Coordinates of C-alpha atoms in Angstrom, one line a residue:
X357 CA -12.0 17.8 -38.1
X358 CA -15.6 15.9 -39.3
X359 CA -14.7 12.3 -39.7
X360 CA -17.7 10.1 -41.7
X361 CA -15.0 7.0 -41.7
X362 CA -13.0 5.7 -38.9
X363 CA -10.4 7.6 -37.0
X364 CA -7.0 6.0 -37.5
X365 CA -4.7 5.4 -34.5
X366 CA -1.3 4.4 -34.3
X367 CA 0.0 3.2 -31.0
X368 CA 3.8 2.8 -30.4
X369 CA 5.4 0.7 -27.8
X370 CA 8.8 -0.6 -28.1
X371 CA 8.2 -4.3 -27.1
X372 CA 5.8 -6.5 -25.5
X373 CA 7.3 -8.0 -22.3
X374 CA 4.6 -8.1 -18.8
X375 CA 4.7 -4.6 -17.0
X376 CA 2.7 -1.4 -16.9
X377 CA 3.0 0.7 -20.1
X378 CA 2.5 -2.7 -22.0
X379 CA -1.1 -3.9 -20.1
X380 CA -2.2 -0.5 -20.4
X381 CA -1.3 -0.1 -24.4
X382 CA -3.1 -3.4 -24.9
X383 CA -5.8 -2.8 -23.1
X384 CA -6.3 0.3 -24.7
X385 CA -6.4 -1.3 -28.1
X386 CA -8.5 -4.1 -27.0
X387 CA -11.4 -2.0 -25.5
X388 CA -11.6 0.7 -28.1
X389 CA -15.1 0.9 -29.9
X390 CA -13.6 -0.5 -33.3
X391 CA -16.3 0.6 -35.6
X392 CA -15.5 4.0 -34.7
X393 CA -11.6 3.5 -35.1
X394 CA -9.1 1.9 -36.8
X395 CA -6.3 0.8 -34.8
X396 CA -2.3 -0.3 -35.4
X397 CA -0.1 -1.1 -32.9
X398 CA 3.9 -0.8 -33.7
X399 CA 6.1 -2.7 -31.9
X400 CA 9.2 -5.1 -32.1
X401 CA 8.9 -9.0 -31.5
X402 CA 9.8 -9.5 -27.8
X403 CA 8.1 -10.0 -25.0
X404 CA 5.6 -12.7 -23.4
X405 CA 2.7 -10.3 -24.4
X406 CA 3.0 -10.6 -27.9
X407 CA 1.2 -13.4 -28.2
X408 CA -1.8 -11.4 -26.5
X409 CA -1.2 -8.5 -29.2
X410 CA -1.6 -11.0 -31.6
X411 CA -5.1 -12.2 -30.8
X412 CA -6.8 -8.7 -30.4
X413 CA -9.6 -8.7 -33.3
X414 CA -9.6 -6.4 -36.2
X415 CA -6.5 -4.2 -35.3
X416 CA -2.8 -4.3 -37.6
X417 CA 0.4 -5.5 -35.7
X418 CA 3.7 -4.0 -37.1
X419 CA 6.8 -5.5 -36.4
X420 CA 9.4 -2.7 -36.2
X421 CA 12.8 -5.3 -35.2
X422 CA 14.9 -2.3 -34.7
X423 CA 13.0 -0.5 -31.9
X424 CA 14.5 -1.1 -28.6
X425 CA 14.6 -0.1 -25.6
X426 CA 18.3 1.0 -24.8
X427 CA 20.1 3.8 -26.9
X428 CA 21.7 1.9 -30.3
X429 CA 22.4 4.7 -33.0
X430 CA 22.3 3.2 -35.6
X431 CA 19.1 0.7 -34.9
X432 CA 17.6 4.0 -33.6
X433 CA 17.7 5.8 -36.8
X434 CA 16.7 2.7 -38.7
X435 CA 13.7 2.1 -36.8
X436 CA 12.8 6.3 -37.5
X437 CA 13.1 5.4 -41.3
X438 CA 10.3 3.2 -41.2
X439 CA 8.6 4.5 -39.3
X440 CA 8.5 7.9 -41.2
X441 CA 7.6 5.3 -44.3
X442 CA 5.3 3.8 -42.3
X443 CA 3.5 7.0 -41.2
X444 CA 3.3 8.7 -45.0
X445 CA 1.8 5.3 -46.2
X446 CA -0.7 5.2 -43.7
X447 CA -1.9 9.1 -42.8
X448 CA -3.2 8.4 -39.7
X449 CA -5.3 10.7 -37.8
X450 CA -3.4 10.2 -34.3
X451 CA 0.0 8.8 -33.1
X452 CA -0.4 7.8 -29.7
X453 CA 3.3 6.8 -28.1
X454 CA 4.1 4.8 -24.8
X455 CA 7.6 4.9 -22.7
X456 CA 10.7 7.2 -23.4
X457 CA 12.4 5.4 -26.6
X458 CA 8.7 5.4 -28.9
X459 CA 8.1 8.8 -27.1
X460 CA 10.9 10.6 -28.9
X461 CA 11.3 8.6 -32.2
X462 CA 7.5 8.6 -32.6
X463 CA 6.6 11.6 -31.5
X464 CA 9.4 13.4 -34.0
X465 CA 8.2 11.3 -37.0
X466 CA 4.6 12.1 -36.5
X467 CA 6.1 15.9 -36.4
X468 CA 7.7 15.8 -39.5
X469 CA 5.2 14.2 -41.5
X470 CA 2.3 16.8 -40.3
X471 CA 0.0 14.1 -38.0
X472 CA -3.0 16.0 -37.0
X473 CA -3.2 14.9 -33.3
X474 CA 0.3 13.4 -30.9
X475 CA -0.3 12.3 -27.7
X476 CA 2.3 10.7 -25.3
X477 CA 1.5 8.7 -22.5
X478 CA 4.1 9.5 -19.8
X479 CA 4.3 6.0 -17.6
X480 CA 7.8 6.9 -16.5
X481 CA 10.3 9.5 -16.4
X482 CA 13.3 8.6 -18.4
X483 CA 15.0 10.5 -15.6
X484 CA 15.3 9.8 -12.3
X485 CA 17.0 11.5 -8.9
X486 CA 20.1 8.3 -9.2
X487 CA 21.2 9.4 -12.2
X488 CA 23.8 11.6 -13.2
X489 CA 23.1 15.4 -13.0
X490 CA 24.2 16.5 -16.4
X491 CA 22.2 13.4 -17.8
X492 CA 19.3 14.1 -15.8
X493 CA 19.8 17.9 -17.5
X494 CA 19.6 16.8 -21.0
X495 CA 16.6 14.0 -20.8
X496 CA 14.4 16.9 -19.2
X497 CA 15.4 18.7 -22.1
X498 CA 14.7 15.9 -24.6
X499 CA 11.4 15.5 -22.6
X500 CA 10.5 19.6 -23.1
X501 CA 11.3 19.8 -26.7
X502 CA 9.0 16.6 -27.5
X503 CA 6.0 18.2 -25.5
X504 CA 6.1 21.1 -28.0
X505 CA 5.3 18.9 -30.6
X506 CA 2.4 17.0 -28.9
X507 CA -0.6 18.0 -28.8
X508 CA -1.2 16.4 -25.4
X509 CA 0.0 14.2 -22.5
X510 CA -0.8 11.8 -20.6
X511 CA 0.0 10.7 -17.0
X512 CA -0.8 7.7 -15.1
X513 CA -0.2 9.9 -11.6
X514 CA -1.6 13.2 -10.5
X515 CA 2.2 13.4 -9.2
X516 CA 3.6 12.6 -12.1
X517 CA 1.2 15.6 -13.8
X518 CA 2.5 17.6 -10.9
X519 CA 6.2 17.0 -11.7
X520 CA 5.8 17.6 -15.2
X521 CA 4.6 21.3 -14.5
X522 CA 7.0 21.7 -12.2
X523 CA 9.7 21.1 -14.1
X524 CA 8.4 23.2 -17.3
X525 CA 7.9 20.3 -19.7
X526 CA 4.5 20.9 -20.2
X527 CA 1.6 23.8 -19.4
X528 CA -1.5 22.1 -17.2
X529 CA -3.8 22.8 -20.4
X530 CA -1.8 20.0 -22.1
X531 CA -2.0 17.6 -19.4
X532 CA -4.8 14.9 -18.3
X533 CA -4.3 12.0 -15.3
X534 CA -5.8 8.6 -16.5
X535 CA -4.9 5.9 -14.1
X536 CA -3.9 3.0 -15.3
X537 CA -6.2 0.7 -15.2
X538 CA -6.4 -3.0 -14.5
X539 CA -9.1 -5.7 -15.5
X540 CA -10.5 -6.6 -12.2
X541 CA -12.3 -9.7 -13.1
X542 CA -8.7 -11.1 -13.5
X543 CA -8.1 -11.5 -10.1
X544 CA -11.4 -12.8 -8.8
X545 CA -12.0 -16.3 -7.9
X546 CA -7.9 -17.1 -7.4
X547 CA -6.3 -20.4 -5.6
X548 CA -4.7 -19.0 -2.4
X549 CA -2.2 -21.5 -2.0
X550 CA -1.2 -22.8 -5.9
X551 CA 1.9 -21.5 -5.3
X552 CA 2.7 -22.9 -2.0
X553 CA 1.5 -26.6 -3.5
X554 CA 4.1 -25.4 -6.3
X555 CA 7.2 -24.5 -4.1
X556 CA 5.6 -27.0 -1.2
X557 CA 6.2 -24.2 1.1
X558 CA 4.3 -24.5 4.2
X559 CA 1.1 -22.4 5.4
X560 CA 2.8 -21.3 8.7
X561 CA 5.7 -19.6 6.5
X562 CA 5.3 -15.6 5.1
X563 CA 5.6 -15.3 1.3
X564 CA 7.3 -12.0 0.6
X565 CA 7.1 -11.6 -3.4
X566 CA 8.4 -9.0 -5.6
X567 CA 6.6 -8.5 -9.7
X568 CA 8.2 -6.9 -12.2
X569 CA 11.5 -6.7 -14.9
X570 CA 14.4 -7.8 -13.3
X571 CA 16.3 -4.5 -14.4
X572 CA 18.3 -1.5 -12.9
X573 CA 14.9 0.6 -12.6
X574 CA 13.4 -1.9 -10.6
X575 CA 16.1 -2.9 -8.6
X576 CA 15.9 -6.2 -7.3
X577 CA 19.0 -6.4 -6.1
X578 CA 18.4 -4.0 -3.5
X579 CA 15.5 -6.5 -2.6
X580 CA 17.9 -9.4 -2.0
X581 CA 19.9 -7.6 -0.1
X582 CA 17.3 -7.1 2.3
X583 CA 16.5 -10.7 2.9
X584 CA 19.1 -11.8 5.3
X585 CA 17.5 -8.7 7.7
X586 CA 14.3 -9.8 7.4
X587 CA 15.5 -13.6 7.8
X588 CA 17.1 -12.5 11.4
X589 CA 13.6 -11.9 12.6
X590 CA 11.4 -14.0 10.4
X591 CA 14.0 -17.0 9.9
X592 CA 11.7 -19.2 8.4
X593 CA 10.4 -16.8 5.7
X594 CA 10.8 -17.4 2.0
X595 CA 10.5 -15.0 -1.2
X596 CA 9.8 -14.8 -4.5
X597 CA 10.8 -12.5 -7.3
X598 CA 8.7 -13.1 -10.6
X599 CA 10.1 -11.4 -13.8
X600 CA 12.6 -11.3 -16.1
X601 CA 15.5 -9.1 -17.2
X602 CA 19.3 -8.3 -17.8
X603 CA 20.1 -8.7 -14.1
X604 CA 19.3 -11.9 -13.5
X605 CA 22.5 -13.8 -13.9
X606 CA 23.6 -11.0 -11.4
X607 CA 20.8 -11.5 -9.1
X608 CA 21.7 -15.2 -9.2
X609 CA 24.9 -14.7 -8.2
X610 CA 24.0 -12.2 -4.9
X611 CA 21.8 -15.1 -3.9
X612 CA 24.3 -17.7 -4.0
X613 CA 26.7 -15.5 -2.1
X614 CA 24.6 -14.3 0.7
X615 CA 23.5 -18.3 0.7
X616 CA 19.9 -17.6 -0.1
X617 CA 19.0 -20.7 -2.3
X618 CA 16.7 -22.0 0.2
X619 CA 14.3 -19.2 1.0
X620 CA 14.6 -17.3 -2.8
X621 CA 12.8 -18.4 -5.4
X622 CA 13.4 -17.1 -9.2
X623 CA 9.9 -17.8 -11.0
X624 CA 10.4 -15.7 -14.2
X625 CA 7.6 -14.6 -16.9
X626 CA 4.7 -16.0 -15.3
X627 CA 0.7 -15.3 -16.9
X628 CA -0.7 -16.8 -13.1
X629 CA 0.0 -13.3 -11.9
X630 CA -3.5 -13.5 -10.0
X631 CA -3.1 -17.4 -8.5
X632 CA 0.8 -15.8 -7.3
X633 CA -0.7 -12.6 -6.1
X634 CA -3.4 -14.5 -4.1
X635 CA -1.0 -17.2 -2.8
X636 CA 1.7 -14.6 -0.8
X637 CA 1.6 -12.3 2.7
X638 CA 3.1 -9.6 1.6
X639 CA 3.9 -7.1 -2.1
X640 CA 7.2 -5.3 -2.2
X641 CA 7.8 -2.7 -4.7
X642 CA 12.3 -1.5 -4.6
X643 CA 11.8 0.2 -7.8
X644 CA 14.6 3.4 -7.9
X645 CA 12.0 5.3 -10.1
X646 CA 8.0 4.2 -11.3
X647 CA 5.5 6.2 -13.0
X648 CA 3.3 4.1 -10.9
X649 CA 3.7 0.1 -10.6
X650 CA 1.1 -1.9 -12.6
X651 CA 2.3 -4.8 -10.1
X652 CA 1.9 -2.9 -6.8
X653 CA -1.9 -1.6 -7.8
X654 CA -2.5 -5.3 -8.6
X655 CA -1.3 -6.6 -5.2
X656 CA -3.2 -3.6 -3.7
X657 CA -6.1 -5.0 -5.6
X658 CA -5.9 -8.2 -3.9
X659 CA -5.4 -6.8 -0.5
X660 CA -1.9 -6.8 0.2
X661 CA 0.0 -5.5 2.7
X662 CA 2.6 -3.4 0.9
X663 CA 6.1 -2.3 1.4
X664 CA 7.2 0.6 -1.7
X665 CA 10.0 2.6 -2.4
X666 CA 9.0 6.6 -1.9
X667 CA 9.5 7.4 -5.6
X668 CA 7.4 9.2 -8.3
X669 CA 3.8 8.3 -8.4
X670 CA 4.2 5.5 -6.1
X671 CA 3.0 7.9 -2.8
X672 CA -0.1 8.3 -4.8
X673 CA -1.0 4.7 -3.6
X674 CA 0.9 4.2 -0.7
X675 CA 0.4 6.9 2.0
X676 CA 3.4 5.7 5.0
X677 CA 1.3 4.5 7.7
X678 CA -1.9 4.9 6.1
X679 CA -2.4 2.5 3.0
X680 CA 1.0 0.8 3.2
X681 CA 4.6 1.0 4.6
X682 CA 6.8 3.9 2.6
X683 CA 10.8 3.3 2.3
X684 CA 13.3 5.4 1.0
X685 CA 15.0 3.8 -2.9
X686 CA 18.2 1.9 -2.2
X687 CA 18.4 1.1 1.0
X688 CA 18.3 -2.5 2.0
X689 CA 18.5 -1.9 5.8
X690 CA 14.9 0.7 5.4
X691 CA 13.3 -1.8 3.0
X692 CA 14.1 -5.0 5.4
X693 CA 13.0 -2.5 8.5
X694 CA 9.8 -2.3 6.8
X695 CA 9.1 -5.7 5.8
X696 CA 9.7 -6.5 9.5
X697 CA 7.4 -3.8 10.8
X698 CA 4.5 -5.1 8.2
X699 CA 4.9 -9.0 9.6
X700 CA 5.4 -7.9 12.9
X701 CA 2.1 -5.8 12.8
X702 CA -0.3 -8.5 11.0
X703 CA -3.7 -6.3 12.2
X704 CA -2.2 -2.9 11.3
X705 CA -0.9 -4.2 7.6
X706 CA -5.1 -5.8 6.9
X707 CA -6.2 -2.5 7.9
X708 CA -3.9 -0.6 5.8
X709 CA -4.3 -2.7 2.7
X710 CA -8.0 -2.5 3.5
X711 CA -7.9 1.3 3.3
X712 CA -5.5 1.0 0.1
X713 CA -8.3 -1.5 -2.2
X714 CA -10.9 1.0 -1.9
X715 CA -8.8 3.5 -3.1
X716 CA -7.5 1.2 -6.4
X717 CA -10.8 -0.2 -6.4
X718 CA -12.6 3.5 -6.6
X719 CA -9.9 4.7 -9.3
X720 CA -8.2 1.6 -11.7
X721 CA -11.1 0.0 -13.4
X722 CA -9.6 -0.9 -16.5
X723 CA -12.9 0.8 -18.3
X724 CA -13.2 3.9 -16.7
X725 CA -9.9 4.2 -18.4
X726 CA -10.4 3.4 -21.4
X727 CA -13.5 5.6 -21.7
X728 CA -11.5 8.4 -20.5
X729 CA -8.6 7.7 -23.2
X730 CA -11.5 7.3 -25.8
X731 CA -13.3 10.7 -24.7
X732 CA -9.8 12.9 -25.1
X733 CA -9.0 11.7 -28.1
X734 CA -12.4 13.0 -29.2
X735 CA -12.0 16.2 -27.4
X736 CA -8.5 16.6 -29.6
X737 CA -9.8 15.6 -33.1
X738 CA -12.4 17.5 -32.7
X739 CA -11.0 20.8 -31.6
X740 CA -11.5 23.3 -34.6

C-alpha cells in the first residue's frame, strides 16, 4: 500500500484501570509520530486511566459501554455491533487489539469488514495451567482460529512467543517480542519514605508490598496467606497491597480473620506508584498466570528485591537465585519461605536486584518500544 495521507489506527482495549496492557496501549498512542498517523483508541468508561486517555493530544476516544472484561452474551454481541458500525464508518488502515476479550471481538470484526492489516498484542494468555482442562482446550482454540485472521502478533515475552509456537497458535513468521516498556523518568527523583510518613511506619520495619488488580489472576489472597509465615520470623513486618478489584471485600475478610489489621495495609488505585515503589524493602508478584507484570519490571526498575510466582513470561525477569527469588503459583508456605529467605539475605537480595535493573534497564525503555511497534506496523502496510 502507498499512503500520501495518514495511516489510520484503531486501538482496542476493553477498559482503562492501572496495569500492564493499559500503560502499554497508552503509551503507544501517546508516543506515535501523529503527523504520520491517525489514531482512535476504543474503550469502555472505567478505570483510573481514563482520565490519562483523555488528555492525549490529537487522537479520538470511543466509548464502547458494553465491552467488558468478563464473558456477558448479550453485552458481547452488542459491543460487536458497533463496533462492526464503527469500523465501516471509519476504514481504518490497521486494528490493533490488546487482552483476550478486544482480541476476539476486534480481531473478528476487523475480519469481516476486510481491514487491511490486524495485529494483536498478546499480554496474557486467557488460559492458564489452574484452569480447567476442557476450558483450557477451547480458549487455545479460540486463541488459534483468531491468529488466522491476524496478520501478526505481538508478545511482551520471548516465553510467551515461545509458548505460542509451541502450542500451534501461530508460525514464528507471524510473531515479534516487544517488551513492554515503561517511562523511566517516572521513577527518578522519588521520596523514599512518603509512605512510611503516610502509614507512620517506622524505618527499622520491612515493607513488603504487592501492585496490581485485586483479582483471581493475580491472587492476592494467596499473598495474605503468606503473611502470618513471614510474621513468625519478621514479627514486626508490615505490608501493603495497592490495587483494586472484585476480591477485595474477600481479601478484607482473610485479613480480619487471620487478625492482620495491624501489619496489612489496603491502599487501592494509587497514581504515586513511583513515591510507593521507592518507599518499601521488598516487590512480590503471586500472580497464578502474567504475560509479564508491568508492576514487577517497575519495582525491578527501582531496585527491588523481588519475590515472583514461576509463571509465563515472569522467568524472563526473574532467574531463581540470579535476579530475584522464584516460587511456585499458589502456595503460601513457598511464597512466605521466599520472602523470608530475601530479608534474611539483605546482601544477596541488592546484588540480585542489582543484576535484575540492568537487565530492565537494557530492554524496557518505553521508546525503544514504541519505535519498534511504529517500525512493524510499517513493515505490514507496506508489504506488497
Amino acid at each position: 500500500m502507498n499512503f500520501k495521507k495518514k495511516i489510520k489506527v484503531l486501538h482496542i482495549i476493553t477498559d482503562l484501570p492501572i496495569g500492564g496492557a493499559q500503560d502499554n496501549t497508552l503509551h503507544t498512542i501517546e508516543e506515535l509520530d501523529k503527523t504520520r498517523y491517525e489514531l482512535t483508541l476504543i474503550c469502555n468508561s472505567k478505570g483510573p486511566l481514563l482520565e490519562r486517555a483523555k488528555k492525549i493530544p490529537e487522537i479520538k476516544l470511543i466509548n464502547l459501554k458494553y465491552l467488558e472484561r468478563d464473558i456477558r452474551p448479550v453485552k458481547d454481541a452488542l459491543a460487536f455491533i458497533i463496533l462492526i458500525k464503527i469500523l465501516i464508518c471509519n476504514q481504518y488502515h490497521i486494528v490493533h487489539t490488546h487482552s483476550s476479550k478486544p482480541g476476539v471481538l476486534g480481531r473478528l470484526a476487523a475480519w469481516i469488514i476486510g481491514i487491511p492489516v490486524i495485529i494483536h498484542t498478546v499480554h496474557g494468555f486467557p488460559f492458564h495451567d489452574q484452569m480447567n482442562g476442557s476450558l483450557k482446550t477451547i480458549l487455545i482454540a479460540i486463541e488459534r482460529s483468531m491468529a488466522r485472521i491476524s496478520n501478526h502478533l505481538i508478545t511482551v515475552s520471548n516465553l510467551n512467543l515461545i509458548k505460542i509456537i509451541n502450542l500451534n497458535i501461530a508460525p514464528r513468521h507471524k510473531l515479534t517480542n516487544i517488551y513492554s516498556g515503561i517511562d523511566f523518568k517516572k521513577f527518578a527523583n522519588h521520596n523514599n519514605n512518603s509512605l512510611r510518613i503516610e502509614l507512620s511506619i517506622p524505618d527499622s520495619t520491612k515493607i513488603i508490598g504487592s501492585i496490581g488488580r485485586l483479582s483471581l489472576q493475580k491472587d492476592p489472597l494467596c499473598f495474605i496467606r503468606a503473611i502470618p509465615i513471614v510474621r513468625e520470623a519478621f514479627p514486626d513486618s508490615h505490608f501493603i497491597l495497592v490495587g483494586s478489584g472484585e476480591l477485595k471485600e474477600k481479601i478484607t475478610q482473610a485479613i480480619k480473620k487471620l487478625r492482620l489489621e495491624d501489619c496489612v495495609s489496603l491502599l487501592g488505585s494509587r497514581d504515586d506508584i513511583p513515591n510507593i515503589l521507592h518507599s518499601i524493602d521488598l516487590f512480590v508478584l503471586s500472580s497464578i498466570y502474567e504475560g509479564l507484570g508491568r508492576s514487577l519490571t517497575e519495582a525491578i526498575y527501582c531496585k527491588l528485591p523481588v519475590v515472583a510466582t514461576n509463571v509465563e513470561g515472569v522467568p524472563e525477569l526473574v532467574q531463581n537465585n540470579n535476579t530475584g527469588c522464584l516460587v511456585e503459583p499458589v502456595d503460601e508456605i513457598g511464597l512466605a519461605h521466599g520472602i523470608i529467605n530475601q530479608l534474611k539475605n539483605p546482601a544477596k537480595a541488592r546484588l540480585m536486584a542489582e543484576k535484575a535493573f540492568e537487565f530492565v534497564k537494557s530492554n524496557f525503555d518505553v521508546h525503544s518500544m514504541v519505535t519498534q511497534i511504529d517500525q512493524l506496523y510499517k513493515e505490514i502496510i507496506l508489504k506488497p
